[in-house]
PDB file of C-alpha atoms in Angstrom:
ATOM      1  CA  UNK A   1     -17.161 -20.813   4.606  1.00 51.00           C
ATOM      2  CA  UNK A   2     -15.478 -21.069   7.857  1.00 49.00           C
ATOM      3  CA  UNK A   3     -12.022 -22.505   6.363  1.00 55.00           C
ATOM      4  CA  UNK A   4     -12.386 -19.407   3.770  1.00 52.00           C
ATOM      5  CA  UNK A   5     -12.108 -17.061   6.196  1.00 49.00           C
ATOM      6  CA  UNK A   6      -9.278 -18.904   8.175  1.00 52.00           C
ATOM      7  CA  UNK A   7      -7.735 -18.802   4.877  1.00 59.00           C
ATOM      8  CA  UNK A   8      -7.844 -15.647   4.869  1.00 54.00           C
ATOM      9  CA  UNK A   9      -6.831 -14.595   8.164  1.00 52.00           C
ATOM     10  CA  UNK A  10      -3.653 -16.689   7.543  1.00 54.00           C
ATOM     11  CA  UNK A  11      -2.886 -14.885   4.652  1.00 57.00           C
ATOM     12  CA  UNK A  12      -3.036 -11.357   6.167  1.00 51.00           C
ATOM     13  CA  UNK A  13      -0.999 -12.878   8.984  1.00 50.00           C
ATOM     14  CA  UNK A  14       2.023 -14.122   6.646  1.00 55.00           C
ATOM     15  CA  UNK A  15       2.235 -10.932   4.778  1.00 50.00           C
ATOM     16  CA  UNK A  16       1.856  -8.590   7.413  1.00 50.00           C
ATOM     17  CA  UNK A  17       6.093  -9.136   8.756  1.00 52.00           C
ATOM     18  CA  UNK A  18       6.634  -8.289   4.990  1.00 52.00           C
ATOM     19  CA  UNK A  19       4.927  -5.276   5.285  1.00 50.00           C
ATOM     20  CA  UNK A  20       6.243  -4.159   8.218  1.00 52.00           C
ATOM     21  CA  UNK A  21       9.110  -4.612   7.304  1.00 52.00           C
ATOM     22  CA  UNK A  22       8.959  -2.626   4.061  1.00 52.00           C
ATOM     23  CA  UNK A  23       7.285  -0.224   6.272  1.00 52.00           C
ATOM     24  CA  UNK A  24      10.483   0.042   8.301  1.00 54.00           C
ATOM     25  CA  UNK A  25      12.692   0.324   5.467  1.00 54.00           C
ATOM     26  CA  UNK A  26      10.685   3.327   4.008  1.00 52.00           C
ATOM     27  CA  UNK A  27      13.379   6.550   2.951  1.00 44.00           C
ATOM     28  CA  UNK A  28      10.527   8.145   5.273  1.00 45.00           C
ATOM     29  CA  UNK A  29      10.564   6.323   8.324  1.00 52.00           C
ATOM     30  CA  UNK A  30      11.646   7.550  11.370  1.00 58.00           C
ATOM     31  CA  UNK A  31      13.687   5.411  13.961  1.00 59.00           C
ATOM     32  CA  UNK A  32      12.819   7.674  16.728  1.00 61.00           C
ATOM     33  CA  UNK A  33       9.259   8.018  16.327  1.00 58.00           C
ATOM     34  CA  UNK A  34       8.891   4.621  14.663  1.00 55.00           C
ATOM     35  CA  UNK A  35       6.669   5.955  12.164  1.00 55.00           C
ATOM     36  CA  UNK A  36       6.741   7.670   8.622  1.00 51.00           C
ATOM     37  CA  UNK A  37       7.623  11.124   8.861  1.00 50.00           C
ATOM     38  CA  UNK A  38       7.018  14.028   6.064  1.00 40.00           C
ATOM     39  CA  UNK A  39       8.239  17.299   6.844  1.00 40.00           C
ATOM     40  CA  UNK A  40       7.543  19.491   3.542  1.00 37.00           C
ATOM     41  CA  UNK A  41       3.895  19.684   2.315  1.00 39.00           C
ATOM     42  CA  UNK A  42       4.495  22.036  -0.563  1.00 38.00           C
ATOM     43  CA  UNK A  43       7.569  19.975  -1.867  1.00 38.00           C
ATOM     44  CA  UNK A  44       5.733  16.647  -1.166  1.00 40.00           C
ATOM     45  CA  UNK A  45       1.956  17.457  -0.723  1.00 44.00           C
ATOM     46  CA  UNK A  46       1.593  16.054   2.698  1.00 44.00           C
ATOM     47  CA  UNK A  47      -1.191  17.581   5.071  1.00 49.00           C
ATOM     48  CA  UNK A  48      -0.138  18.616   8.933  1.00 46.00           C
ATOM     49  CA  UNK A  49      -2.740  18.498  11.653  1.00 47.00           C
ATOM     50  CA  UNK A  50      -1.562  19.747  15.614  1.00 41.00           C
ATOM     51  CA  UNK A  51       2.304  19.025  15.008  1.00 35.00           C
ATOM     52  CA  UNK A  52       2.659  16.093  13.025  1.00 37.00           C
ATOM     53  CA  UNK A  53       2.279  15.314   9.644  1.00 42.00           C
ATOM     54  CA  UNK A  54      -0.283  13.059   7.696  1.00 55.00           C
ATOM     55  CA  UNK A  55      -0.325  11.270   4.163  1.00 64.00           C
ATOM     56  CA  UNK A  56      -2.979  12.143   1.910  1.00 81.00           C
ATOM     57  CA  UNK A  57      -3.526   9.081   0.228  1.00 87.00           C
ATOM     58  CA  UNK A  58      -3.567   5.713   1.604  1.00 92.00           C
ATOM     59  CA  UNK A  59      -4.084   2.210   1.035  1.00 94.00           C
ATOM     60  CA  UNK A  60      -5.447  -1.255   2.972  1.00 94.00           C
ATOM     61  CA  UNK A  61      -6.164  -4.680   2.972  1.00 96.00           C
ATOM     62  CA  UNK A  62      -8.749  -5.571   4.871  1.00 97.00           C
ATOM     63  CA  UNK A  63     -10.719  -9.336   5.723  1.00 97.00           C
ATOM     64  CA  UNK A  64     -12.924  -9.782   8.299  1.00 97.00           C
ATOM     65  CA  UNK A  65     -16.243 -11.838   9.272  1.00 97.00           C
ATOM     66  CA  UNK A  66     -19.664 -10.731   8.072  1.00 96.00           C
ATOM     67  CA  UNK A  67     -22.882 -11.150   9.845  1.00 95.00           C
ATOM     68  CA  UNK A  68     -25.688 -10.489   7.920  1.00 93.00           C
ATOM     69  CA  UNK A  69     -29.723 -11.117   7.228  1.00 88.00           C
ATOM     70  CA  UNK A  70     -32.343 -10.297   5.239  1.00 85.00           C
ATOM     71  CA  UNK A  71     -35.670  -8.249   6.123  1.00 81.00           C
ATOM     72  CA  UNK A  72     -38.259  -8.606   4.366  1.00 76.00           C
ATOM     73  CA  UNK A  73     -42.010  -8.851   4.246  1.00 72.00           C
ATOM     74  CA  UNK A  74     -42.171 -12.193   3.277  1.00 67.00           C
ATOM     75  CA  UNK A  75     -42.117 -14.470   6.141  1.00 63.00           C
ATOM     76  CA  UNK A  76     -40.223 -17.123   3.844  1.00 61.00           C
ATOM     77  CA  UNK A  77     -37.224 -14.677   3.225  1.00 61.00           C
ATOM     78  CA  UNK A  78     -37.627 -12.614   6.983  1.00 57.00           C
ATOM     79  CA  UNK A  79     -33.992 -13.377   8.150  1.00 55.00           C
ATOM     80  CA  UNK A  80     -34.591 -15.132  11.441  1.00 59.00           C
ATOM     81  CA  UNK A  81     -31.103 -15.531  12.483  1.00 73.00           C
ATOM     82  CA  UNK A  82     -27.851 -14.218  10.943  1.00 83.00           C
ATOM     83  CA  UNK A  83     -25.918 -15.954   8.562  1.00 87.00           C
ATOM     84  CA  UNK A  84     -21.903 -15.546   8.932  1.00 91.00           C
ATOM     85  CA  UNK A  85     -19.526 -14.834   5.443  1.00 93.00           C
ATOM     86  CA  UNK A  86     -16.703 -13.507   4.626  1.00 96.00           C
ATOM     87  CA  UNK A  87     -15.533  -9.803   3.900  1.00 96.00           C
ATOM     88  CA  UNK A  88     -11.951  -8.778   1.820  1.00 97.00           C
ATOM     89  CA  UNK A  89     -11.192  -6.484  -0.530  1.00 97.00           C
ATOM     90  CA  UNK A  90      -8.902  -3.072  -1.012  1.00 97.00           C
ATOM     91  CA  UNK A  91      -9.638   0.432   0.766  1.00 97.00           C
ATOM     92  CA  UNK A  92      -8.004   3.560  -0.445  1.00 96.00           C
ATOM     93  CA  UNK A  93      -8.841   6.811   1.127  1.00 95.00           C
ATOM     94  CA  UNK A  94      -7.792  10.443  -0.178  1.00 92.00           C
ATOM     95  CA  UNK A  95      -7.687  13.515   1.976  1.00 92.00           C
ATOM     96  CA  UNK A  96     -10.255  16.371   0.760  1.00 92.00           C
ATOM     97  CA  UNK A  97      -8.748  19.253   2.828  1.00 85.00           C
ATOM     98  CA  UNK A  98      -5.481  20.728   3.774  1.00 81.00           C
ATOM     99  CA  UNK A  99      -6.966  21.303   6.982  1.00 84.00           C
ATOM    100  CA  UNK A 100      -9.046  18.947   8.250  1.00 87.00           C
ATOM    101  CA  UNK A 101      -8.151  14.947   8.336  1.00 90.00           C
ATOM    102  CA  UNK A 102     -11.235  14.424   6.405  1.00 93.00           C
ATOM    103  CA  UNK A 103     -10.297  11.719   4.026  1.00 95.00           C
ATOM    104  CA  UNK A 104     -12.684  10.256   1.227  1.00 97.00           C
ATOM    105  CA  UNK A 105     -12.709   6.319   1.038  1.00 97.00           C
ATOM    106  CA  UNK A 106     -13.608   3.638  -1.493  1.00 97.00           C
ATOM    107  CA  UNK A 107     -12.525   0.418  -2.792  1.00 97.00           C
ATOM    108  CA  UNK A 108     -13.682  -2.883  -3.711  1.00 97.00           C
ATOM    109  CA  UNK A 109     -14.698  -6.100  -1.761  1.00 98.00           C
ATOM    110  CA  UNK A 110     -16.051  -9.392  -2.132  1.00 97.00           C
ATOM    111  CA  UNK A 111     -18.872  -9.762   0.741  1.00 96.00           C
ATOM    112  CA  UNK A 112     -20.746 -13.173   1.400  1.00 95.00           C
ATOM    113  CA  UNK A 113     -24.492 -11.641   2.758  1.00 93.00           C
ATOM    114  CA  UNK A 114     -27.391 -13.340   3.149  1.00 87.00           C
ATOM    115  CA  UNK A 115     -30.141 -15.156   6.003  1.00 83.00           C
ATOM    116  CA  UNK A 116     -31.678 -17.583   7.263  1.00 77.00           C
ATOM    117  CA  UNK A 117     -35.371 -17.422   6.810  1.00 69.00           C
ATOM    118  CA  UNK A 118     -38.409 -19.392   7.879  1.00 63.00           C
ATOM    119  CA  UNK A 119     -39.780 -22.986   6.706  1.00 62.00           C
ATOM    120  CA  UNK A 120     -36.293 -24.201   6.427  1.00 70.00           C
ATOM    121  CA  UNK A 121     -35.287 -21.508   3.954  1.00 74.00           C
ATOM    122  CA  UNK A 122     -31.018 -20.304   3.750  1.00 81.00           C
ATOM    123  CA  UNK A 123     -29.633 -18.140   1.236  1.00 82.00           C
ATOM    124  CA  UNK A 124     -26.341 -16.692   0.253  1.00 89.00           C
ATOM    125  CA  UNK A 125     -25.943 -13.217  -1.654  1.00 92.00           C
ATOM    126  CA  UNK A 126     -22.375 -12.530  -2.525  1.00 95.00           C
ATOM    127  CA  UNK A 127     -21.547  -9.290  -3.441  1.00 97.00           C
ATOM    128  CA  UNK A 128     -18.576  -6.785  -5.395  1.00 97.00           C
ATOM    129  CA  UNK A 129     -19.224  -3.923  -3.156  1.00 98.00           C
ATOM    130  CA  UNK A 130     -18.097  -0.433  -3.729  1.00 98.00           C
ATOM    131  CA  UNK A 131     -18.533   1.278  -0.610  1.00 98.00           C
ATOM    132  CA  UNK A 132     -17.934   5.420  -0.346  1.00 97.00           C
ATOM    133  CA  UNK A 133     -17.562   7.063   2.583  1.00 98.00           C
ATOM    134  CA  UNK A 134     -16.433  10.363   4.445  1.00 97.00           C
ATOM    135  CA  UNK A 135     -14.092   9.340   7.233  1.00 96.00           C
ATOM    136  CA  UNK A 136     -12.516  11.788   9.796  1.00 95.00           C
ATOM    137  CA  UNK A 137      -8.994  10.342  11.152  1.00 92.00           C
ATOM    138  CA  UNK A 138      -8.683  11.918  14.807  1.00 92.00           C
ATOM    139  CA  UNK A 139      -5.165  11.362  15.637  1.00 90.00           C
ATOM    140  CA  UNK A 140      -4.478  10.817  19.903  1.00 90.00           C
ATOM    141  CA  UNK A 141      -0.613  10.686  19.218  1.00 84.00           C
ATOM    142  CA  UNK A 142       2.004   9.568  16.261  1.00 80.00           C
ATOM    143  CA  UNK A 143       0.672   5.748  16.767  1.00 86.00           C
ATOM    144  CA  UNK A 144      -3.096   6.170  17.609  1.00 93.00           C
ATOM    145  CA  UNK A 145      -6.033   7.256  15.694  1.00 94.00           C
ATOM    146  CA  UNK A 146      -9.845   6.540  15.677  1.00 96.00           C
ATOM    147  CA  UNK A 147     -11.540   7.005  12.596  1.00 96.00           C
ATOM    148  CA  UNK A 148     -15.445   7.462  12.328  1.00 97.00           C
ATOM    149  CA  UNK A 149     -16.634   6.855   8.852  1.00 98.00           C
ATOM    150  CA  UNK A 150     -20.102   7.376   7.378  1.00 98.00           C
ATOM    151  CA  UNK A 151     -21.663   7.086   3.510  1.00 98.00           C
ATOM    152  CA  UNK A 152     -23.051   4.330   1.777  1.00 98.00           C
ATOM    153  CA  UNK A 153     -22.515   1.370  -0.825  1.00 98.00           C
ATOM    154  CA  UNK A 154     -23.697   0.231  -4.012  1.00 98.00           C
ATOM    155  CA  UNK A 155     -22.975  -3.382  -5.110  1.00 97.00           C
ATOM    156  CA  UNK A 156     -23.662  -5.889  -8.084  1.00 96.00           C
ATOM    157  CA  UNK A 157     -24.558  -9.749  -7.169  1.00 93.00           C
ATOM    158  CA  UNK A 158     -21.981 -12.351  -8.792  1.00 93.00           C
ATOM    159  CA  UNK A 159     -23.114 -16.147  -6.892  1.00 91.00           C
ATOM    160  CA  UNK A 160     -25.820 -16.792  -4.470  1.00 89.00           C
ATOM    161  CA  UNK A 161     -27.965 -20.185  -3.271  1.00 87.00           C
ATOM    162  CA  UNK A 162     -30.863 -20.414  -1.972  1.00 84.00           C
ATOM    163  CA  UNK A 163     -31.183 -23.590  -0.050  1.00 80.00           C
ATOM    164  CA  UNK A 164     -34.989 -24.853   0.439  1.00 76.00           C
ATOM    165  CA  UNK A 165     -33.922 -27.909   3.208  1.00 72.00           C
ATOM    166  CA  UNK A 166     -37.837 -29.119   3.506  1.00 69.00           C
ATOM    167  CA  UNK A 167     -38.043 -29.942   0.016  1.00 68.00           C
ATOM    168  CA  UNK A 168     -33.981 -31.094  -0.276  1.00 73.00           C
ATOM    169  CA  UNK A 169     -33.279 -29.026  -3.104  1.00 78.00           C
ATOM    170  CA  UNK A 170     -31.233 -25.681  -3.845  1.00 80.00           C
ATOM    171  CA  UNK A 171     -31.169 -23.278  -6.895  1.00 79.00           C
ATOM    172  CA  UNK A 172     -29.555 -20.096  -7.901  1.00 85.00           C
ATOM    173  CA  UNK A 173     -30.220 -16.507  -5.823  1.00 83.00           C
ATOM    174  CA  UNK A 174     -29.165 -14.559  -9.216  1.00 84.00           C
ATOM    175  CA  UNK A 175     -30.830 -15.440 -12.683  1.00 74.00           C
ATOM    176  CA  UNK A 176     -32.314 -19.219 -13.504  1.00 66.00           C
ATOM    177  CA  UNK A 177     -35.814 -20.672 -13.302  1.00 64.00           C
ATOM    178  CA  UNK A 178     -35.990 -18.543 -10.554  1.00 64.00           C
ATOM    179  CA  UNK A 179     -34.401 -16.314  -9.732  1.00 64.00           C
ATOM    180  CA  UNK A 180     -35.513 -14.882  -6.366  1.00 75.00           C
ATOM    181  CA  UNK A 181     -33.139 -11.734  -5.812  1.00 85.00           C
ATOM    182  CA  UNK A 182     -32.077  -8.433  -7.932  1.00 89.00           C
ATOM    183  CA  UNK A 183     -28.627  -8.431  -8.888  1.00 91.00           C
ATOM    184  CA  UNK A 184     -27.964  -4.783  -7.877  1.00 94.00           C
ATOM    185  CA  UNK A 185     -28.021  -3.414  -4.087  1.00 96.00           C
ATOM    186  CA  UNK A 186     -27.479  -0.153  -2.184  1.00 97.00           C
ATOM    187  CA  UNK A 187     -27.548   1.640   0.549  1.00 97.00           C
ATOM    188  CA  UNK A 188     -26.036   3.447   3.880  1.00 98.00           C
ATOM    189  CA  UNK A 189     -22.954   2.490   5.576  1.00 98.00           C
ATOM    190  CA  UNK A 190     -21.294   3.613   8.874  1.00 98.00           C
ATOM    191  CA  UNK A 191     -18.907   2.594  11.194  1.00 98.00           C
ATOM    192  CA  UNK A 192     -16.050   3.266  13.214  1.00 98.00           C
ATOM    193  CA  UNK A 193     -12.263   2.134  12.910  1.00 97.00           C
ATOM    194  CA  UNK A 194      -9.067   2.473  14.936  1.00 97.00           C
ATOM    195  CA  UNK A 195      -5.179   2.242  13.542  1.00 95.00           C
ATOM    196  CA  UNK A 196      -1.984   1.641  15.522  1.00 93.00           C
ATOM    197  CA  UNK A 197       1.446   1.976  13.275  1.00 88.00           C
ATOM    198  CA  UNK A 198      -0.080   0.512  10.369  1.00 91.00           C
ATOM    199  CA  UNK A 199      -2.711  -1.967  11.903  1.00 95.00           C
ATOM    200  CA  UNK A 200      -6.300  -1.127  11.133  1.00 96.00           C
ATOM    201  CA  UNK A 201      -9.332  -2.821  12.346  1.00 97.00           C
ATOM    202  CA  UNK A 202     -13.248  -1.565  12.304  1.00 98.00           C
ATOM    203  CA  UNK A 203     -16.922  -2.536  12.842  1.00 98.00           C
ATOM    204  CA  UNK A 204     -19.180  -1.308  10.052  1.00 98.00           C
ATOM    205  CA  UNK A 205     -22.756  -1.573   9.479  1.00 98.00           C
ATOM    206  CA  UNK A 206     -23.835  -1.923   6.375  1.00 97.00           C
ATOM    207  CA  UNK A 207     -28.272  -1.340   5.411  1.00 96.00           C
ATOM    208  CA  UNK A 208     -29.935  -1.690   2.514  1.00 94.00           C
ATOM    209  CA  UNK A 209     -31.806   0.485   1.035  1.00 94.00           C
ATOM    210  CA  UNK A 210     -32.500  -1.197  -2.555  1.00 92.00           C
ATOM    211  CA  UNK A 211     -35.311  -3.538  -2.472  1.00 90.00           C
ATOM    212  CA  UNK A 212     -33.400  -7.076  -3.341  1.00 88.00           C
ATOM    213  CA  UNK A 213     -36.427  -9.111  -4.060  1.00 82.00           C
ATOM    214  CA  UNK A 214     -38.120  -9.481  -6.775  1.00 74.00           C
ATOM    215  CA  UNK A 215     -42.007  -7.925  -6.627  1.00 61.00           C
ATOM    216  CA  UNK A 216     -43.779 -11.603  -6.177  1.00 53.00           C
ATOM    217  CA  UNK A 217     -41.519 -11.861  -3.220  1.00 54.00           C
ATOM    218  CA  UNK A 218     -42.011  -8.990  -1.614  1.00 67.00           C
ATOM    219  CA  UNK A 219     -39.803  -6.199  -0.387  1.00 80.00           C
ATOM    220  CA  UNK A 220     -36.416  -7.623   1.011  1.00 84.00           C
ATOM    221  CA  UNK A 221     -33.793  -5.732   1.940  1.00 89.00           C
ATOM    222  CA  UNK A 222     -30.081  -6.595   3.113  1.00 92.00           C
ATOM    223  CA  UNK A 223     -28.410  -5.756   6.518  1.00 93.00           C
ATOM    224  CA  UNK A 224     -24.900  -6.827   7.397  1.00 95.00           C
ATOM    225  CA  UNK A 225     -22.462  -6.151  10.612  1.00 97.00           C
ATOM    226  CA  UNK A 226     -19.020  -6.727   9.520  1.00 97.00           C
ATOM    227  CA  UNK A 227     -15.563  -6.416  11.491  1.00 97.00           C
ATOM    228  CA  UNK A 228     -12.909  -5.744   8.997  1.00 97.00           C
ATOM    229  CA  UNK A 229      -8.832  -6.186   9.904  1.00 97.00           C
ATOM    230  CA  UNK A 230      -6.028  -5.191   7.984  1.00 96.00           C
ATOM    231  CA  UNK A 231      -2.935  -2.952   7.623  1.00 94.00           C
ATOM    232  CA  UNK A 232      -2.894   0.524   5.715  1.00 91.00           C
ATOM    233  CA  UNK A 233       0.556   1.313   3.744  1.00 86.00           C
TER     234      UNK A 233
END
């Protein structure tokens, strides 16, 4: 899992220059501010807030770690310690008023969840996650902005193991002879990012709501921290 993510960090590394550098080239950008500049809303649709302007649609790549466990009333599947993954995917985010920078997000990710449970018990639960949130971009100057986000997530299984290392032997999360965990999960997301130029990085929370487990294993219920890095065109 660990070369995955290195993978992936290498990746957003290498194409980031590229980016840039088509950010730089942009008919919008502006040499003396170093950033894009739109000057006509009605001609272009592009919101102002205080006296600069903002897009109303954006996109991102983001990749990041994920730290996540399970709880659950089962002392079995009772996450005892986290278990680390991988988060990537696509964000795109909308502005919902010509007024306030209240932007709506969503997008699609592949997230590795998961725990570590008692009596030698580790699973993996990866994840296409849809996450929707409100997020409020407060901008400190043309480079800086914080952005507090908060909505939830729903999100269909596609792999998972469950490892069971006292009796050596490992089977499928999702579907087989037996098949431990619900496919389908949901629940409440929040978090907090930051931007500079184009750079974006956050720490979101991510907590289940949806009961994971199947009834003769009790209630289990996901939780994952995840920092997420990335650029936004």
């Amino acid at each position: 899992m660990k070369k995955y993510i290195l993978m992936a960090l290498v990746g957003l590394v290498t194409v980031m220059p590229a980016s840039a550098q088509n950010y730089r080239n942009s008919r919008y950008y502006n040499r003396n501010t170093g950033r894009l500049d739109y000057s006509h809303r009605n001609s272009r649709g592009y919101s102002h807030y205080g006296n600069y302007s903002t897009m109303p649609f954006y996109v991102g790549f983001r990749v990041g770690p994920s730290f996540s466990s399970v709880i659950s009333d089962n002392d079995v599947f009772d996450g005892g310690s986290t278990k680390a993954g991988l988060n990537a995917g696509l964000a795109a985010g909308f502005n919902v008023s010509p007024y306030v920078p209240l932007f709506f997000e969503t997008g699609l990710y592949y997230t590795e969840k998961g725990g570590k449970g008692d009596h030698d018990f580790k699973y993996s639960l990866n994840y296409l996650e849809m996450p929707f949130v409100l997020k409020y971009i407060h901008n400190f100057d043309r480079s800086f902005s914080i952005q507090p986000f908060f909505g939830g997530y729903v999100a269909a299984g596609v792999s998972g193991k469950v490892k069971n290392y006292y009796a050596r032997e490992s089977y499928n999360a999702f579907g087989g002879d037996y098949d431990q965990f619900k496919r389908f999960d949901g629940g409440l997301r929040l978090g907090v990012g930051v931007q500079y130029e184009m750079l974006y990085a956050d720490v979101t929370y991510d907590l289940g709501l949806s009961n994971v487990g199947h009834d003769v294993f009790d209630e289990a219920k996901n939780s994952a921290l995840m920092l997420n890095f990335g650029i936004n065109f």
